[in-house]
């Protein structure tokens, strides 16, 4: 992972940790915690400012929107990458199978046609240059 | 029209169009290679095949990259393939983000926090982020005490699973729980205490039931209906 993404990830984790600490303070609030709460709220704002600064470093990173469907379902986004690779592999094998089948069909057709029309196929092969 | 009905249609004749009822006289663009024919219009329209074979076309150019190539190797993705297919990937989002607290594995539609909604309805931005003034912070003065019931368990610890039964035993023995993150336990001391109290109550119930069963067994042993000894049958010391 690039440094810019690592920085963004770290900053976001710190922000989330800050929010979690605010939740703890608020869940059972004590008056002496007011100053700490205020500090935490200010650090929320600074955290957002830091994340905003980092957006320039990651503006060229493209994310497919299909990954968001996985995340919204609570699934690991690496499964999207795995599914893409599996689909690409399956399609590659399918097309390779088709190409092989067509090649075999062509050779079989030529061999049968040369039995039936030897002169014509000889002319055809001469024109095609022995493909 | 009448003459059309009596006109012979020879399906394999060069005069008939190979594409159905379309006239061969009208020239059309051939997109699949160079057609070796000469089409002449005018008084006597005709199609003269210049090549030796009917409909013989130039084959398409050779392409270096086809589906017959191993594209994983071509693009250098073999390492990625082995990385994703070698080990079994965990299904849950929390396995991808182990450091984050709270419930991650639930669907986002439940609390309207989907990434899709952020894309569909972009939040209003462009305003400068400024620290809050003291007057604005005054709005965050809170009343002391715990949260009301309705807000207490929002996005708290995840619901108990059957696997946690084993972890309860581990916890009783003093070993730290494996599945619950330390962040969650430390963040909710109230919920931890309540869980512990529930466990105690559950244990107490079990003990009471055991005592009741033992009492019943004793009664059954001593009752005459179940073959127990009668007072007359008690051995004389």
Short mmCIF file of C-alpha atoms in Angstrom, two decimals:
data_model
loop_
_atom_site.label_atom_id
_atom_site.label_comp_id
_atom_site.label_asym_id
_atom_site.label_seq_id
_atom_site.Cartn_x
_atom_site.Cartn_y
_atom_site.Cartn_z
CA UNK A 1 0.00 0.00 0.00
CA UNK A 2 1.34 3.45 -0.81
CA UNK A 3 2.40 5.90 1.88
CA UNK A 4 -0.44 8.30 1.12
CA UNK A 5 -3.01 5.57 1.67
CA UNK A 6 -1.28 4.50 4.87
CA UNK A 7 -1.35 8.08 6.15
CA UNK A 8 -5.05 8.35 5.34
CA UNK A 9 -5.77 5.06 7.04
CA UNK A 10 -3.86 6.11 10.16
CA UNK A 11 -5.63 9.45 10.29
CA UNK A 12 -9.04 7.82 9.93
CA UNK A 13 -8.28 5.27 12.64
CA UNK A 14 -7.22 8.06 14.99
CA UNK A 15 -10.44 9.92 14.20
CA UNK A 16 -12.56 6.85 14.91
CA UNK A 17 -10.69 6.25 18.16
CA UNK A 18 -11.41 9.85 19.14
CA UNK A 19 -15.11 9.35 18.47
CA UNK A 20 -15.08 6.15 20.52
CA UNK A 21 -13.52 7.98 23.46
CA UNK A 22 -16.16 10.70 23.20
CA UNK A 23 -18.82 7.98 23.33
CA UNK A 24 -17.30 6.61 26.55
CA UNK A 25 -17.24 10.06 28.13
CA UNK A 26 -20.81 10.80 27.10
CA UNK A 27 -22.25 7.41 28.10
CA UNK A 28 -21.75 8.24 31.77
CA UNK A 29 -20.95 11.96 31.88
CA UNK A 30 -19.38 13.62 34.88
CA UNK A 31 -19.07 17.43 35.23
CA UNK A 32 -15.28 17.25 35.57
CA UNK A 33 -15.17 15.64 32.14
CA UNK A 34 -16.56 18.73 30.39
CA UNK A 35 -13.14 20.19 29.59
CA UNK A 36 -11.92 16.86 28.27
CA UNK A 37 -15.07 16.57 26.15
CA UNK A 38 -14.48 20.03 24.72
CA UNK A 39 -10.88 19.10 23.87
CA UNK A 40 -12.07 15.91 22.18
CA UNK A 41 -14.63 17.81 20.12
CA UNK A 42 -11.94 20.25 18.99
CA UNK A 43 -9.71 17.32 18.07
CA UNK A 44 -12.62 15.99 15.97
CA UNK A 45 -12.47 19.19 13.94
CA UNK A 46 -8.68 19.02 13.58
CA UNK A 47 -8.98 15.36 12.60
CA UNK A 48 -11.40 16.28 9.82
CA UNK A 49 -9.03 19.04 8.72
CA UNK A 50 -6.18 16.52 8.49
CA UNK A 51 -8.31 14.11 6.46
CA UNK A 52 -9.28 16.98 4.17
CA UNK A 53 -5.59 17.82 3.63
CA UNK A 54 -4.82 14.23 2.70
CA UNK A 55 -7.44 14.07 -0.07
CA UNK A 56 -5.00 15.74 -2.50
CA UNK A 57 -2.59 12.84 -2.10
CA UNK A 58 -5.17 10.20 -3.00
CA UNK A 59 -7.14 12.02 -5.72
CA UNK A 60 -5.70 9.74 -8.43
CA UNK A 61 -6.74 6.49 -6.75
CA UNK A 62 -9.80 5.01 -8.45
CA UNK A 63 -12.15 2.70 -6.60
CA UNK A 64 -14.76 0.61 -8.43
CA UNK A 65 -18.25 1.29 -7.11
CA UNK A 66 -19.00 -2.44 -6.97
CA UNK A 67 -16.67 -2.67 -3.97
CA UNK A 68 -19.06 -0.41 -2.07
CA UNK A 69 -21.82 -3.01 -2.47
CA UNK A 70 -19.62 -5.54 -0.74
CA UNK A 71 -18.79 -3.13 2.08
CA UNK A 72 -22.44 -2.14 2.52
CA UNK A 73 -23.30 -5.79 2.94
CA UNK A 74 -20.65 -6.17 5.63
CA UNK A 75 -18.42 -8.30 3.43
CA UNK A 76 -14.65 -8.24 3.06
CA UNK A 77 -13.76 -6.02 0.06
CA UNK A 78 -10.86 -8.33 -0.78
CA UNK A 79 -13.54 -10.79 -1.83
CA UNK A 80 -14.39 -8.38 -4.66
CA UNK A 81 -10.80 -8.57 -5.91
CA UNK A 82 -10.87 -12.33 -5.60
CA UNK A 83 -14.17 -12.52 -7.49
CA UNK A 84 -12.78 -10.26 -10.27
CA UNK A 85 -9.71 -12.46 -10.63
CA UNK A 86 -11.84 -15.61 -10.69
CA UNK A 87 -14.18 -14.15 -13.33
CA UNK A 88 -11.24 -12.98 -15.47
CA UNK A 89 -9.67 -16.41 -15.24
CA UNK A 90 -12.91 -18.16 -16.12
CA UNK A 91 -13.49 -15.86 -19.11
CA UNK A 92 -9.89 -16.33 -20.25
CA UNK A 93 -10.33 -20.09 -20.19
CA UNK A 94 -13.68 -19.88 -21.95
CA UNK A 95 -12.26 -17.77 -24.79
CA UNK A 96 -9.19 -19.98 -25.05
CA UNK A 97 -11.51 -22.96 -25.34
CA UNK A 98 -13.45 -21.24 -28.12
CA UNK A 99 -10.28 -20.34 -30.01
CA UNK A 100 -9.02 -23.91 -29.73
CA UNK A 101 -12.37 -25.28 -30.89
CA UNK A 102 -12.45 -22.96 -33.92
CA UNK A 103 -8.88 -23.90 -34.85
CA UNK A 104 -9.69 -27.58 -34.66
CA UNK A 105 -12.87 -27.05 -36.64
CA UNK A 106 -10.97 -25.13 -39.32
CA UNK A 107 -8.32 -27.83 -39.70
CA UNK A 108 -10.97 -30.56 -39.73
CA UNK A 109 -13.05 -28.66 -42.31
CA UNK A 110 -10.04 -28.09 -44.55
CA UNK A 111 -9.01 -31.72 -44.38
CA UNK A 112 -12.55 -32.89 -45.27
CA UNK A 113 -12.94 -30.29 -48.03
CA UNK A 114 -9.59 -31.22 -49.51
CA UNK A 115 -10.86 -34.80 -49.83
CA UNK A 116 -13.98 -33.61 -51.65
CA UNK A 117 -12.58 -30.57 -53.55
CA UNK A 118 -8.82 -31.16 -53.81
CA UNK A 119 -8.14 -28.69 -56.64
CA UNK A 120 -10.18 -25.86 -55.10
CA UNK A 121 -8.62 -26.30 -51.69
CA UNK A 122 -5.17 -26.36 -53.23
CA UNK A 123 -5.98 -23.01 -54.91
CA UNK A 124 -7.36 -21.68 -51.62
CA UNK A 125 -4.26 -22.74 -49.70
CA UNK A 126 -2.04 -21.14 -52.33
CA UNK A 127 -3.94 -17.85 -52.00
CA UNK A 128 -3.92 -17.93 -48.22
CA UNK A 129 -0.24 -18.61 -48.15
CA UNK A 130 -0.39 -21.81 -46.16
CA UNK A 131 -2.17 -20.49 -43.07
CA UNK B 1 -45.84 -8.26 -57.50
CA UNK B 2 -47.34 -11.19 -59.46
CA UNK B 3 -44.04 -11.76 -61.20
CA UNK B 4 -42.33 -11.92 -57.83
CA UNK B 5 -44.44 -14.89 -56.82
CA UNK B 6 -43.37 -16.84 -59.91
CA UNK B 7 -39.74 -15.79 -59.78
CA UNK B 8 -37.53 -18.68 -58.88
CA UNK B 9 -35.47 -18.15 -55.86
CA UNK B 10 -32.26 -20.13 -56.07
CA UNK B 11 -30.81 -20.20 -52.57
CA UNK B 12 -27.24 -20.99 -53.67
CA UNK B 13 -27.04 -18.72 -56.67
CA UNK B 14 -24.69 -15.77 -56.60
CA UNK B 15 -27.59 -13.62 -57.73
CA UNK B 16 -29.49 -14.15 -54.53
CA UNK B 17 -28.31 -12.31 -51.49
CA UNK B 18 -26.75 -14.49 -48.80
CA UNK B 19 -28.48 -12.28 -46.22
CA UNK B 20 -32.06 -12.98 -47.13
CA UNK B 21 -34.17 -10.80 -49.40
CA UNK B 22 -31.70 -7.96 -49.76
CA UNK B 23 -30.79 -7.16 -53.34
CA UNK B 24 -27.21 -8.00 -54.36
CA UNK B 25 -27.21 -5.13 -56.84
CA UNK B 26 -27.05 -2.47 -54.17
CA UNK B 27 -23.52 -2.10 -52.83
CA UNK B 28 -23.14 -2.03 -49.10
CA UNK B 29 -20.28 -1.59 -46.72
CA UNK B 30 -18.50 -4.79 -45.78
CA UNK B 31 -17.05 -4.50 -42.33
CA UNK B 32 -15.54 -7.95 -41.96
CA UNK B 33 -12.74 -7.79 -44.53
CA UNK B 34 -12.18 -6.83 -48.15
CA UNK B 35 -14.77 -8.42 -50.43
CA UNK B 36 -13.12 -9.56 -53.65
CA UNK B 37 -15.89 -8.43 -55.99
CA UNK B 38 -16.49 -5.68 -58.47
CA UNK B 39 -19.97 -4.19 -58.39
CA UNK B 40 -21.08 -2.14 -61.34
CA UNK B 41 -24.31 -0.14 -61.42
CA UNK B 42 -26.04 1.48 -64.33
CA UNK B 43 -28.06 0.07 -67.20
CA UNK B 44 -26.83 -3.47 -66.70
CA UNK B 45 -25.95 -3.83 -63.08
CA UNK B 46 -23.73 -6.78 -62.34
CA UNK B 47 -21.52 -8.26 -59.72
CA UNK B 48 -18.25 -9.64 -60.95
CA UNK B 49 -16.27 -11.71 -58.54
CA UNK B 50 -12.66 -10.85 -59.02
CA UNK B 51 -11.40 -13.48 -56.59
CA UNK B 52 -11.38 -17.18 -57.35
CA UNK B 53 -13.91 -17.98 -54.63
CA UNK B 54 -17.30 -16.51 -53.88
CA UNK B 55 -17.38 -14.29 -50.79
CA UNK B 56 -13.68 -14.76 -50.17
CA UNK B 57 -12.42 -12.04 -47.91
CA UNK B 58 -9.15 -10.91 -46.50
CA UNK B 59 -8.68 -12.45 -43.08
CA UNK B 60 -8.53 -10.09 -40.08
CA UNK B 61 -5.07 -9.01 -38.97
CA UNK B 62 -3.11 -11.09 -36.49
CA UNK B 63 -3.38 -9.84 -32.93
CA UNK B 64 -0.58 -10.39 -30.44
CA UNK B 65 -2.92 -10.61 -27.45
CA UNK B 66 -5.86 -13.00 -27.70
CA UNK B 67 -7.92 -15.02 -25.28
CA UNK B 68 -5.60 -17.95 -25.92
CA UNK B 69 -2.85 -16.14 -23.99
CA UNK B 70 -2.56 -16.66 -20.24
CA UNK B 71 -3.59 -13.13 -19.29
CA UNK B 72 -2.63 -13.57 -15.64
CA UNK B 73 0.96 -14.21 -16.66
CA UNK B 74 0.88 -11.52 -19.35
CA UNK B 75 -0.15 -8.79 -16.92
CA UNK B 76 2.01 -10.12 -14.07
CA UNK B 77 -0.92 -11.01 -11.80
CA UNK B 78 0.20 -14.49 -10.81
CA UNK B 79 1.34 -13.29 -7.41
CA UNK B 80 -2.01 -11.60 -6.77
CA UNK B 81 -3.83 -14.72 -7.92
CA UNK B 82 -1.90 -16.96 -5.55
CA UNK B 83 -2.35 -14.42 -2.74
CA UNK B 84 -6.13 -14.32 -3.08
CA UNK B 85 -6.74 -17.95 -3.98
CA UNK B 86 -4.03 -19.56 -1.86
CA UNK B 87 -5.47 -18.73 1.53
CA UNK B 88 -9.12 -18.69 2.46
CA UNK B 89 -10.34 -15.12 2.79
CA UNK B 90 -12.65 -14.35 5.67
CA UNK B 91 -16.13 -13.24 4.71
CA UNK B 92 -16.66 -10.50 7.28
CA UNK B 93 -15.70 -6.84 6.99
CA UNK B 94 -14.37 -6.88 10.54
CA UNK B 95 -11.62 -9.30 9.49
CA UNK B 96 -10.43 -6.69 6.96
CA UNK B 97 -10.59 -3.90 9.55
CA UNK B 98 -9.56 -5.56 12.82
CA UNK B 99 -8.56 -2.32 14.55
CA UNK B 100 -11.93 -0.62 14.34
CA UNK B 101 -14.36 -0.78 17.27
CA UNK B 102 -18.09 -1.39 17.08
CA UNK B 103 -20.23 -3.57 14.86
CA UNK B 104 -18.90 -3.61 11.31
CA UNK B 105 -20.47 -6.75 9.91
CA UNK B 106 -24.05 -5.63 9.83
CA UNK B 107 -25.56 -4.35 6.57
CA UNK B 108 -25.38 -0.59 6.19
CA UNK B 109 -29.05 -0.30 5.24
CA UNK B 110 -30.13 -0.89 8.84
CA UNK B 111 -28.83 2.42 10.10
CA UNK B 112 -28.73 4.19 6.72
CA UNK B 113 -24.95 4.36 6.70
CA UNK B 114 -24.20 2.87 3.28
CA UNK B 115 -21.39 4.07 1.03
CA UNK B 116 -23.84 3.84 -1.85
CA UNK B 117 -26.00 6.53 -0.25
CA UNK B 118 -22.95 8.79 0.07
CA UNK B 119 -22.34 8.44 -3.67
CA UNK B 120 -26.00 8.78 -4.62
CA UNK B 121 -26.61 11.75 -2.36
CA UNK B 122 -23.35 13.60 -1.92
CA UNK B 123 -23.04 15.45 1.37
CA UNK B 124 -22.79 19.20 1.24
CA UNK B 125 -19.16 20.20 1.32
CA UNK B 126 -16.85 22.96 0.27
CA UNK B 127 -17.14 24.85 3.54
CA UNK B 128 -14.04 25.53 5.52
CA UNK B 129 -13.49 23.39 8.61
CA UNK B 130 -12.88 25.71 11.56
CA UNK B 131 -12.39 24.94 15.24
CA UNK B 132 -15.41 25.64 17.43
CA UNK B 133 -15.56 28.87 19.36
CA UNK B 134 -16.30 28.93 23.10
CA UNK B 135 -19.87 30.01 22.38
CA UNK B 136 -20.33 27.04 20.07
CA UNK B 137 -18.76 24.69 22.59
CA UNK B 138 -21.28 25.90 25.18
CA UNK B 139 -23.84 23.89 23.24
CA UNK B 140 -22.01 20.72 24.26
CA UNK B 141 -22.48 21.17 27.99
CA UNK B 142 -24.01 17.92 29.19
CA UNK B 143 -26.02 16.87 32.21
CA UNK B 144 -24.16 14.47 34.50
CA UNK B 145 -25.25 10.86 34.73
CA UNK B 146 -25.69 7.86 32.43
CA UNK B 147 -27.38 7.95 29.05
CA UNK B 148 -31.11 7.19 28.76
CA UNK B 149 -31.97 3.54 28.04
CA UNK B 150 -32.92 4.14 24.43
CA UNK B 151 -29.49 5.53 23.51
CA UNK B 152 -27.39 3.23 25.64
CA UNK B 153 -26.85 0.19 23.42
CA UNK B 154 -26.71 1.83 19.99
CA UNK B 155 -23.77 0.33 18.02
CA UNK B 156 -22.54 -1.33 21.17
CA UNK B 157 -20.98 -4.81 21.39
CA UNK B 158 -22.14 -7.32 18.79
CA UNK B 159 -24.86 -9.86 19.72
CA UNK B 160 -23.83 -13.08 21.44
CA UNK B 161 -23.09 -16.07 19.24
CA UNK B 162 -23.08 -19.74 20.12
CA UNK B 163 -19.27 -19.81 19.87
CA UNK B 164 -19.08 -17.45 22.81
CA UNK B 165 -20.28 -20.28 25.11
CA UNK B 166 -16.80 -21.74 25.00
CA UNK B 167 -15.35 -18.31 25.59
CA UNK B 168 -17.49 -17.89 28.67
CA UNK B 169 -15.76 -20.89 30.13
CA UNK B 170 -12.39 -19.42 29.17
CA UNK B 171 -13.40 -16.20 30.79
CA UNK B 172 -14.38 -17.97 33.99
CA UNK B 173 -10.96 -19.55 34.10
CA UNK B 174 -9.39 -16.15 33.85
CA UNK B 175 -8.20 -16.37 30.25
CA UNK B 176 -8.95 -13.33 28.10
CA UNK B 177 -11.72 -13.72 25.54
CA UNK B 178 -10.56 -14.25 21.99
CA UNK B 179 -13.33 -12.96 19.80
CA UNK B 180 -14.35 -9.83 21.69
CA UNK B 181 -11.82 -7.14 21.09
CA UNK B 182 -10.25 -5.52 24.12
CA UNK B 183 -11.39 -2.19 22.75
CA UNK B 184 -15.02 -3.18 23.06
CA UNK B 185 -14.72 -4.53 26.59
CA UNK B 186 -12.77 -1.58 27.84
CA UNK B 187 -15.06 0.87 26.17
CA UNK B 188 -18.23 -0.52 27.84
CA UNK B 189 -17.55 -1.36 31.49
CA UNK B 190 -21.28 -1.16 32.22
CA UNK B 191 -22.16 -3.79 29.65
CA UNK B 192 -19.31 -6.01 30.88
CA UNK B 193 -20.64 -5.79 34.44
CA UNK B 194 -24.13 -6.54 33.26
CA UNK B 195 -22.94 -9.57 31.31
CA UNK B 196 -21.11 -10.79 34.39
CA UNK B 197 -24.24 -10.33 36.50
CA UNK B 198 -26.29 -12.23 33.93
CA UNK B 199 -23.82 -15.08 34.05
CA UNK B 200 -24.10 -15.16 37.84
CA UNK B 201 -27.89 -15.24 37.68
CA UNK B 202 -27.73 -18.01 35.11
CA UNK B 203 -25.41 -20.01 37.34
CA UNK B 204 -27.65 -19.44 40.34
CA UNK B 205 -30.64 -20.70 38.39
CA UNK B 206 -28.76 -23.82 37.43
CA UNK B 207 -27.83 -24.52 41.02
CA UNK B 208 -31.41 -24.07 42.18
CA UNK B 209 -32.63 -26.49 39.56
CA UNK B 210 -30.03 -29.04 40.62
CA UNK B 211 -31.09 -28.76 44.26
CA UNK B 212 -34.73 -29.20 43.32
CA UNK B 213 -33.91 -32.32 41.34
CA UNK B 214 -31.97 -33.77 44.22
CA UNK B 215 -34.82 -33.12 46.59
CA UNK B 216 -37.23 -34.84 44.24
CA UNK B 217 -34.97 -37.84 43.97
CA UNK B 218 -34.77 -38.11 47.74
CA UNK B 219 -38.54 -37.91 48.05
CA UNK B 220 -38.96 -40.57 45.39
CA UNK B 221 -36.54 -42.89 47.17
CA UNK B 222 -38.40 -42.62 50.43
CA UNK B 223 -41.97 -42.75 49.06
CA UNK B 224 -43.78 -46.14 49.20
CA UNK B 225 -45.24 -45.67 45.68
CA UNK B 226 -41.80 -45.82 44.14
CA UNK B 227 -40.64 -48.81 46.12
CA UNK B 228 -39.03 -46.92 48.92
CA UNK B 229 -38.93 -48.18 52.49
CA UNK B 230 -41.99 -47.67 54.68
CA UNK B 231 -41.61 -46.57 58.27
CA UNK B 232 -42.31 -50.16 59.35
CA UNK B 233 -39.53 -51.44 57.13
CA UNK B 234 -36.80 -49.21 58.49
CA UNK B 235 -34.16 -51.40 60.10
CA UNK B 236 -34.18 -51.42 63.86
CA UNK B 237 -30.91 -50.25 65.27
#
